[in-house]
Amino acid sequence: MSIWWSLHLRREAASVPLARRLLLGTMETAGVDPDICYDLSVALSEACANAVEHGGDTATEDYRVTAFIDGDTCRIEVADSGPGFHGTSVPPAPPHTAEDRASTPAPVPTPAQAPVFAEEGRGLFLIEALTDHVRYRNRMGRPGAIVSFDKILKWRDGAALPMAS
């Protein structure tokens, strides 16, 4: 059995906890281990905060969050309509699908670019630290960035989702 959901959210700070709570509720109901739930909720919060902060101008009022739980993997994708990623710093992770290989990956900032005492600029690094695979790319044919990340799930004893498979 698999679960997926997608949200179109306004680019405002109040949307971040909404997306996080929906993810947490879904994973807790499915029986995902609490530590994994926490890691993914922090990673999602950072990706949503980036979409709210950098995801466009006043004409682009929304962004999209999609989450998939399929088997023992959770993939989350956050897409915005901002300027996308720029620069040539970090090579992207290897592509997983033919669609991934067809799109041109977008470089992202490196940890050296975040000053030691900066209060911002660490969101992408947190996402990388808390998940198993991260992919950054620009949207094809229109402005915007897509941040997607995967994490292998661990299940609580008696979890609902694995037993339904």
C-alpha positions as a printed Julia matrix, in Angstrom:
165×3 Matrix{Float64}:
  0.0    0.0     0.0
  1.15   3.54   -0.65
  0.03   7.0     0.41
  0.49  10.3    -1.38
 -0.83  13.8    -1.0
 -0.21  17.15   -2.6
 -0.88  20.66   -1.33
 -0.88  24.04   -3.02
 -0.03  26.53   -0.31
  0.21  30.29   -0.13
  3.72  31.65    0.22
  3.23  32.79    3.79
  4.8   31.66    7.04
  1.56  30.1     8.36
  1.7   27.48    5.59
  4.89  25.88    6.95
  3.4   24.36   10.14
  0.33  23.3     8.17
  2.43  21.19    5.79
  4.52  19.84    8.69
  1.44  18.8    10.71
 -0.14  17.07    7.74
  3.06  15.12    7.11
  3.42  14.2    10.79
 -0.22  13.11   11.06
  0.06  10.94    7.96
  3.3    9.28    9.06
  2.18   8.74   12.65
 -1.1    7.19   11.47
  0.8    4.92    9.07
  3.11   3.81   11.91
  6.41   5.42   10.95
  9.06   5.51   13.69
  8.91   8.83   15.65
 12.57   9.69   14.99
 12.05   9.34   11.24
  8.87  11.43   11.5
 10.81  14.16   13.28
 13.68  14.19   10.74
 11.3   14.42    7.8
  9.17  17.09    9.46
 12.22  19.3    10.07
 13.44  18.76    6.49
  9.97  19.6     5.13
  9.78  22.71    7.33
 13.12  23.93    5.96
 12.1   23.28    2.34
  8.77  25.08    2.86
 10.47  28.0     4.61
 12.82  28.33    1.63
  9.86  28.32   -0.78
  8.13  31.01    1.28
 11.28  33.13    1.52
 12.77  32.67   -1.96
  9.95  31.18   -4.04
  8.98  34.18   -6.12
  7.75  37.72   -6.05
  4.36  39.16   -5.17
  2.89  37.79   -8.41
  3.74  34.19   -7.4
  1.67  33.56   -4.34
  1.85  29.8    -3.95
  4.08  26.75   -3.85
  3.42  23.02   -3.98
  4.28  20.24   -1.53
  3.88  16.59   -2.51
  4.65  13.61   -0.28
  4.74   9.93   -1.24
  5.07   6.99    1.1
  5.66   3.91   -1.02
  6.91   0.77    0.63
  9.78   1.68    2.91
 10.56   5.05    1.32
  9.14   8.52    1.75
  9.78  11.11   -0.98
  8.88  14.74   -0.44
  8.97  17.39   -3.14
  8.61  21.15   -2.7
  8.23  23.25   -5.87
  8.07  27.03   -6.09
  7.93  29.69   -8.81
 10.96  31.72   -7.79
 14.16  32.37   -9.71
 15.48  28.83   -9.2
 19.01  27.8    -8.28
 22.06  29.62   -9.61
 25.79  29.06   -9.57
 28.07  26.1   -10.08
 29.0   24.83   -6.64
 27.85  21.32   -5.73
 27.35  18.56   -8.28
 23.86  17.07   -8.07
 23.15  13.62   -6.71
 22.94  10.83   -9.3
 19.56  10.64  -11.05
 17.18   7.85  -10.05
 14.73   7.77  -12.95
 14.7    8.49  -16.67
 12.8   11.71  -15.93
 15.52  12.73  -13.47
 18.24  12.05  -16.05
 16.39  14.08  -18.7
 16.22  17.27  -16.64
 19.22  19.51  -16.11
 20.15  19.52  -12.42
 20.69  22.86  -10.74
 23.68  23.49   -8.49
 23.1   24.62   -4.92
 25.15  26.56   -2.37
 27.95  24.78   -0.53
 28.26  24.78    3.27
 31.27  27.11    2.99
 28.9   29.8     1.72
 26.94  29.88    4.99
 28.88  32.07    7.46
 29.59  30.36   10.76
 27.4   32.66   12.85
 24.69  33.32   10.26
 21.12  32.92   11.43
 19.94  31.82    8.0
 21.34  29.91    5.05
 21.38  26.47    6.64
 18.07  25.03    5.46
 19.42  23.04    2.51
 22.19  21.64    4.67
 19.72  20.51    7.32
 17.67  18.78    4.63
 20.78  16.95    3.44
 21.75  15.96    6.98
 18.3   14.62    7.9
 17.45  12.68    4.74
 19.02   9.93    2.65
 18.94  11.49   -0.81
 18.37  15.1    -1.88
 17.9   16.48   -5.37
 17.82  20.14   -6.41
 16.67  21.22   -9.83
 15.04  24.07  -11.66
 11.57  23.59  -13.08
 11.44  22.73  -16.77
  9.93  25.35  -19.06
  8.96  27.8   -16.33
 10.57  29.66  -13.45
 11.04  27.94  -10.13
 13.01  25.45   -8.11
 12.22  21.93   -6.96
 13.75  20.39   -3.86
 13.02  16.71   -3.44
 14.31  14.38   -0.77
 13.94  10.73    0.2
 14.28   8.86    3.45
 14.14   5.16    4.15
 11.4    4.56    6.69
 11.52   2.55    9.9
  8.23   1.33   11.32
  6.85   1.05   14.83
  5.85  -2.44   15.93
  2.35  -3.21   14.65
  2.45  -0.3    12.16
 -0.66  -0.04    9.95
  0.9    0.62    6.53
  3.41  -2.26    6.24
  0.76  -4.74    7.39
 -1.67  -3.52    4.7
  0.83  -4.34    1.94
